[in-house]
Amino acid sequence: MKIQRIRTLRVEDHPNLLYVLVETDDGAVGLGETYIGAAAVEAYIHETVAPLLLGADPLAIEAHARRLAGVLGRSGAGVESRGNSAVDIALWDLFGKVVDQPLYQLLGGRVRARVRIYNTCAGYGYVRSAGTGVGSDNWGLAADAAAGPYEDLQASLTDAGELAESLLEQGVTAMKIWPFDRIAEETDGQYITNEQLTTGLEPLRKIRERLGDAMDVMLEFHSMWNVAGALRITAAADEYRPFWYEDLLPTQEIDGLRRIADQTRTPLTLSETVAGPTNFRRLFGSGAVGVAMVDVGWVGGVSVARRVGTLADAHGLPIAPHDCTGPVVLAASTHLSVHLPNGFIQETVRAFYTTWYQDLVTGLPHIEGGTIVPAEAPGHGVELNPELFGRPDTHLVESIR
């Protein structure tokens, strides 16, 4: 069995998403996915990855992961890392189909049958436009009528208490919001006034007044702050008992992150943006990290994410896989979350899961009662909807042995 063809697929309606299909000479197909810079990743896969993999054994997953990690001296965290991640996910999916086993079984089996979820409070159009920005110019807020019942980003800014209650009614007991991002844009993350602090804390206050401690609240900061601003925010926000502070500073600011960690009782979560186990080793060794977060579609795929999970466990840290990007990453992450001993919560976005995730794929993991369960189908369980291949806005590129 050899890799015979590698195809990439992207659709103009979702310009940040790229799908990778790795196909063998006996007809087995594995599906991978990554997010951001889809056209650039597509070019990297066909120019660099395909010549390395075509004709190779698809089940030599670890060998391929190490070979591709060396393309830029094992330190690349951009296009190359995202492309390698998508290919690695596809190879694990293909492996599962060859042996007719779900991904969690290939990894060594489940530690738990299901895992708790939290809802990232994005809306239907969040970061839908092309580009890497997570600023408010790419929040995709509905101009007029809501696109559906889960315009959760808008709700988090207007009535976070009511939003939290709607989640609790579905059994979801944790949510993530980013009420300080607009303030960071106003001040370039250099300072925050008392008035701005009060504004940023308003969603937390409403949630606690409405539900008390029934809802865990994660605060996301998208690495937009400096140390001084972050210290003022955390000193004020600690009163409301947030579940974690995520990416307060850029992850290379290790000394600053450690200063903040030493002065707050709330764990710091780091980081979906980090690629490769070596970079995580530095972060974990700094003592700044309270919760490890990894994005399977960026870190280097399932192979690297599993190693990071083991490394986090060795440092006594729980791990929370990231997904605010696409359905294949959600599926692969769910398998990891039930397999890893320190996997304890999985990110989901109900605005995505109930709409465009289902438009693009079949076989999504099952969400119910505030938990998620991986599919029992071989591999990660997700398949592209066949109609994607015939859409007029679909870009399909292939490399053949």
XYZ file of C-alpha atoms in Angstrom:
401
model
C 0.000 0.000 0.000
C 1.426 3.354 -1.124
C 0.243 6.971 -1.177
C -0.913 7.522 -4.736
C -2.684 10.890 -4.668
C -2.970 13.970 -2.443
C -5.837 16.326 -3.048
C -6.685 19.663 -1.426
C -10.128 21.219 -1.375
C -11.256 24.678 -0.364
C -14.483 26.544 -0.976
C -14.792 30.301 -1.429
C -17.641 30.436 1.072
C -15.164 29.364 3.789
C -11.923 30.981 2.629
C -9.917 30.088 5.754
C -10.573 26.335 5.599
C -8.483 23.802 3.711
C -9.194 20.067 3.437
C -6.547 17.499 2.542
C -7.346 14.037 1.184
C -4.548 11.454 1.201
C -5.362 8.467 -1.019
C -3.638 5.109 -1.454
C -3.281 2.830 -4.447
C -5.834 0.427 -2.945
C -8.526 3.093 -2.500
C -8.214 4.102 1.170
C -8.716 7.834 1.808
C -7.844 9.908 4.876
C -9.252 13.386 5.520
C -7.374 16.247 7.187
C -8.126 19.898 7.833
C -6.482 23.168 8.779
C -7.485 26.795 9.064
C -6.116 30.243 8.073
C -4.164 31.000 4.909
C -5.817 28.169 3.000
C -4.357 29.023 -0.413
C -0.843 29.342 1.015
C -1.133 25.992 2.798
C -2.494 24.440 -0.398
C 0.610 25.595 -2.289
C 2.940 24.255 0.421
C 1.285 20.825 0.389
C 1.595 20.401 -3.374
C 5.032 21.996 -3.733
C 6.737 20.478 -0.688
C 4.719 17.746 1.014
C 3.433 15.807 -1.980
C 6.917 15.115 -3.433
C 7.966 13.729 -0.044
C 4.927 11.508 0.516
C 3.793 10.247 -2.881
C 4.829 6.613 -3.185
C 5.474 6.293 0.559
C 3.868 3.967 3.108
C 0.865 5.867 4.544
C 1.045 3.984 7.852
C 4.546 5.261 8.696
C 2.845 8.180 10.411
C 5.531 8.968 12.976
C 8.270 8.892 10.344
C 6.303 11.289 8.148
C 5.558 13.600 11.092
C 9.251 13.857 11.951
C 10.294 14.289 8.346
C 7.829 17.112 7.741
C 8.654 18.776 11.059
C 12.214 19.165 9.820
C 11.253 21.169 6.720
C 12.056 24.442 8.503
C 14.384 23.146 11.172
C 11.523 22.037 13.466
C 10.621 25.604 14.442
C 8.125 26.689 11.789
C 4.747 27.646 13.241
C 3.063 29.076 10.167
C 2.002 27.673 6.811
C 4.266 24.644 7.118
C 2.953 23.657 10.534
C -0.641 23.995 9.403
C -0.017 21.963 6.273
C 1.808 19.267 8.237
C -1.067 19.181 10.718
C -3.684 18.592 8.041
C -1.629 15.815 6.438
C -1.004 14.138 9.795
C -4.715 14.184 10.655
C -5.450 12.627 7.261
C -2.871 9.862 7.802
C -4.348 8.937 11.177
C -7.825 8.908 9.630
C -6.568 6.672 6.835
C -4.926 4.347 9.378
C -8.242 3.985 11.187
C -9.997 3.064 7.974
C -7.346 0.496 7.043
C -7.703 -1.329 10.387
C -11.420 -0.484 10.837
C -10.969 1.211 14.229
C -11.881 4.657 15.603
C -9.055 7.089 16.235
C -9.253 6.901 20.025
C -8.595 3.149 19.804
C -5.530 3.675 17.634
C -4.173 6.054 20.260
C -4.484 3.438 22.982
C -8.135 3.491 23.925
C -10.473 5.703 25.899
C -9.925 6.892 29.443
C -13.483 8.215 29.510
C -16.544 7.599 27.348
C -17.429 11.277 26.983
C -15.914 14.616 27.910
C -17.341 17.883 29.186
C -17.689 20.745 26.689
C -17.651 24.494 26.875
C -19.249 26.826 24.370
C -17.111 29.481 22.770
C -19.525 32.348 22.320
C -18.948 33.099 18.652
C -21.739 33.841 16.206
C -22.448 32.391 12.801
C -20.092 34.746 10.943
C -17.212 34.842 13.428
C -13.804 35.014 11.692
C -15.558 33.901 8.527
C -13.754 36.347 6.238
C -10.348 35.517 4.840
C -7.340 36.489 6.920
C -5.841 35.841 10.306
C -7.510 38.626 12.266
C -9.588 37.933 15.354
C -10.283 41.622 15.929
C -13.751 43.117 15.950
C -13.533 43.872 12.210
C -13.845 40.103 11.666
C -16.389 39.272 14.352
C -19.152 38.836 11.768
C -21.840 40.388 13.950
C -25.281 40.379 12.337
C -26.123 43.834 10.989
C -29.877 43.380 11.170
C -31.732 40.146 11.843
C -29.905 37.310 13.534
C -28.895 34.398 11.318
C -30.282 31.979 13.912
C -30.807 31.469 17.629
C -27.103 31.303 18.491
C -25.677 34.762 17.768
C -23.693 34.163 20.924
C -20.994 36.801 20.419
C -23.583 39.561 20.151
C -25.398 38.128 23.163
C -22.193 38.043 25.218
C -21.804 41.779 24.645
C -25.413 42.732 25.384
C -26.837 40.276 27.923
C -24.302 37.689 28.985
C -26.532 36.556 31.849
C -29.350 35.552 29.521
C -26.839 33.869 27.193
C -25.407 31.855 30.081
C -28.874 30.776 31.107
C -29.669 29.556 27.580
C -26.506 27.456 27.622
C -27.292 26.047 31.039
C -30.722 24.983 29.772
C -28.878 22.810 27.214
C -26.712 21.282 29.924
C -23.637 23.366 29.019
C -21.964 24.556 32.208
C -18.961 26.438 30.797
C -18.610 29.281 28.279
C -15.843 31.432 26.802
C -16.121 35.158 26.094
C -13.710 37.989 25.160
C -15.178 41.239 26.556
C -11.826 43.045 26.708
C -10.834 42.748 23.033
C -12.475 45.978 21.872
C -10.813 47.815 24.729
C -7.443 46.402 23.701
C -8.068 47.673 20.180
C -8.809 51.172 21.563
C -5.595 51.347 23.600
C -3.369 48.984 21.585
C -3.327 46.810 24.697
C -1.015 49.267 26.466
C -3.312 50.422 29.263
C -6.835 50.132 30.619
C -8.737 52.773 32.577
C -11.031 52.126 35.548
C -14.020 52.956 33.355
C -12.875 50.449 30.732
C -12.320 47.839 33.435
C -15.916 48.251 34.558
C -17.124 47.873 30.959
C -15.051 44.759 30.362
C -16.209 43.123 33.583
C -19.904 43.777 32.927
C -20.593 40.399 31.226
C -18.996 38.551 34.145
C -21.023 40.550 36.621
C -24.280 39.759 34.781
C -23.492 36.038 34.647
C -22.724 35.851 38.367
C -25.821 37.878 39.279
C -28.057 35.657 37.159
C -26.586 32.202 37.828
C -24.131 32.507 40.680
C -21.419 29.872 40.243
C -23.516 27.515 38.097
C -21.619 28.629 34.977
C -17.846 28.442 34.561
C -16.600 31.396 32.517
C -13.373 31.367 30.517
C -11.907 34.717 29.495
C -10.107 34.869 26.140
C -7.685 37.744 25.421
C -6.201 36.790 22.021
C -2.690 37.866 23.149
C -3.650 41.535 22.839
C -2.320 42.918 26.143
C 0.957 43.954 27.714
C 1.954 42.983 31.266
C 0.692 46.140 32.958
C -2.743 45.952 31.359
C -3.048 42.242 31.999
C -2.186 42.662 35.685
C -4.878 45.317 36.133
C -7.476 43.147 34.403
C -6.701 39.973 36.325
C -6.614 41.772 39.676
C -10.135 43.072 39.013
C -11.537 39.962 37.310
C -10.399 37.505 39.997
C -13.332 38.659 42.134
C -15.717 36.988 39.667
C -13.941 33.620 39.827
C -13.270 33.003 36.115
C -12.319 29.477 35.082
C -9.199 30.577 33.249
C -7.438 33.477 31.502
C -6.482 32.500 27.966
C -3.603 34.018 25.966
C -3.296 37.282 27.886
C 0.076 38.017 26.269
C 1.889 36.705 23.198
C 3.275 33.308 24.177
C 6.894 34.353 23.651
C 6.501 36.760 26.601
C 7.231 33.953 29.054
C 8.621 36.159 31.831
C 5.555 38.394 31.729
C 3.215 35.434 31.764
C 4.998 34.050 34.800
C 4.618 37.409 36.598
C 0.888 37.342 35.955
C 0.564 33.694 36.973
C 2.290 34.502 40.268
C -0.184 37.300 41.043
C -3.531 35.705 40.171
C -5.404 32.756 41.627
C -6.930 32.003 38.203
C -5.054 29.562 35.898
C -3.488 30.866 32.699
C -4.339 28.822 29.607
C -1.713 28.550 26.836
C -1.887 28.208 23.853
C -3.713 27.257 20.671
C -1.188 29.256 18.634
C 1.901 27.259 19.662
C 3.373 24.662 17.312
C 5.656 21.765 18.177
C 6.408 20.025 21.480
C 9.668 21.920 22.095
C 7.864 25.254 22.342
C 5.349 23.727 24.730
C 8.165 22.295 26.828
C 9.528 25.815 27.338
C 6.104 27.121 28.312
C 5.360 24.300 30.737
C 8.799 24.560 32.293
C 8.307 28.284 32.980
C 5.605 27.614 35.561
C 3.290 30.124 33.847
C 0.814 27.585 32.478
C -2.176 26.379 34.473
C -4.050 24.711 31.598
C -2.505 23.459 28.359
C -4.347 24.184 25.118
C -3.493 22.679 21.763
C -5.009 23.044 18.294
C -4.705 19.790 16.361
C -4.915 21.648 13.039
C -1.985 23.947 13.853
C 0.318 22.190 16.324
C 1.475 19.440 13.956
C -1.569 17.170 13.878
C -2.628 14.257 16.048
C 0.950 12.988 16.387
C 2.236 16.197 17.962
C -0.932 16.941 19.935
C -0.664 13.566 21.645
C 2.969 14.265 22.570
C 2.024 17.675 23.962
C -0.752 16.060 25.990
C 1.721 13.589 27.489
C 4.181 16.404 28.199
C 1.449 18.412 29.924
C 0.531 15.391 32.018
C 4.163 15.033 33.103
C 3.989 18.640 34.344
C 0.729 17.978 36.202
C -1.319 20.052 33.765
C -4.762 19.346 32.280
C -5.198 19.816 28.549
C -8.133 21.373 26.712
C -8.031 20.910 22.896
C -9.011 23.982 20.894
C -11.632 24.168 18.177
C -13.079 27.353 16.789
C -12.037 26.458 13.268
C -13.586 23.425 11.598
C -15.409 20.106 11.947
C -12.483 17.743 11.315
C -10.403 19.425 14.022
C -13.371 19.104 16.384
C -13.677 15.385 15.607
C -9.964 14.628 16.016
C -9.828 16.732 19.188
C -12.725 14.826 20.688
C -10.904 11.527 20.188
C -7.869 13.035 21.931
C -9.997 14.423 24.766
C -11.432 11.010 25.634
C -8.046 9.295 25.241
C -5.638 11.576 27.098
C -5.635 10.982 30.877
C -5.436 14.749 31.457
C -8.051 15.644 28.841
C -10.875 17.268 30.788
C -12.858 19.635 28.580
C -13.423 20.161 24.836
C -14.098 23.467 23.104
C -17.201 23.653 20.905
C -19.096 26.440 19.130
C -22.809 25.760 18.928
C -23.281 28.418 16.213
C -20.841 26.434 14.030
C -21.806 22.900 15.040
C -25.517 23.404 14.299
C -25.042 25.105 10.919
C -22.023 25.196 8.614
C -20.179 22.250 10.181
C -23.153 20.120 9.137
C -23.198 21.728 5.691
C -19.606 20.663 5.039
C -19.334 17.197 6.608
C -21.115 14.148 7.921
C -20.249 12.038 10.968
C -19.754 14.776 13.558
C -19.199 13.728 17.176
C -22.372 13.723 19.251
C -23.088 16.576 21.675
C -25.687 16.145 24.381
C -26.176 17.279 27.961
C -23.019 19.352 28.096
C -20.763 16.526 26.882
C -19.339 15.302 23.581
C -18.802 11.722 22.400
C -16.489 10.730 19.519
C -17.836 8.833 16.548
C -17.387 5.054 16.505
C -16.711 5.038 12.752
C -13.179 4.187 11.589
C -10.679 7.043 11.844
C -11.982 10.317 13.177
C -15.400 9.582 11.681
C -15.913 12.702 9.572
C -16.393 12.701 5.783
C -16.809 15.613 3.397
C -20.274 16.050 1.951
C -20.030 14.761 -1.645
C -21.707 17.860 -3.092
C -18.689 19.965 -2.099
C -16.729 18.451 -4.970
C -19.180 19.788 -7.545
C -19.749 23.293 -6.192
C -18.799 26.137 -8.567
C -16.826 27.872 -5.788
C -14.761 24.785 -4.945
C -11.014 24.779 -5.659
C -9.687 21.238 -6.022
C -5.965 20.636 -6.632
C -4.288 17.241 -6.839
C -0.815 15.738 -6.903
C -0.510 12.220 -8.316
C 2.266 9.691 -8.162
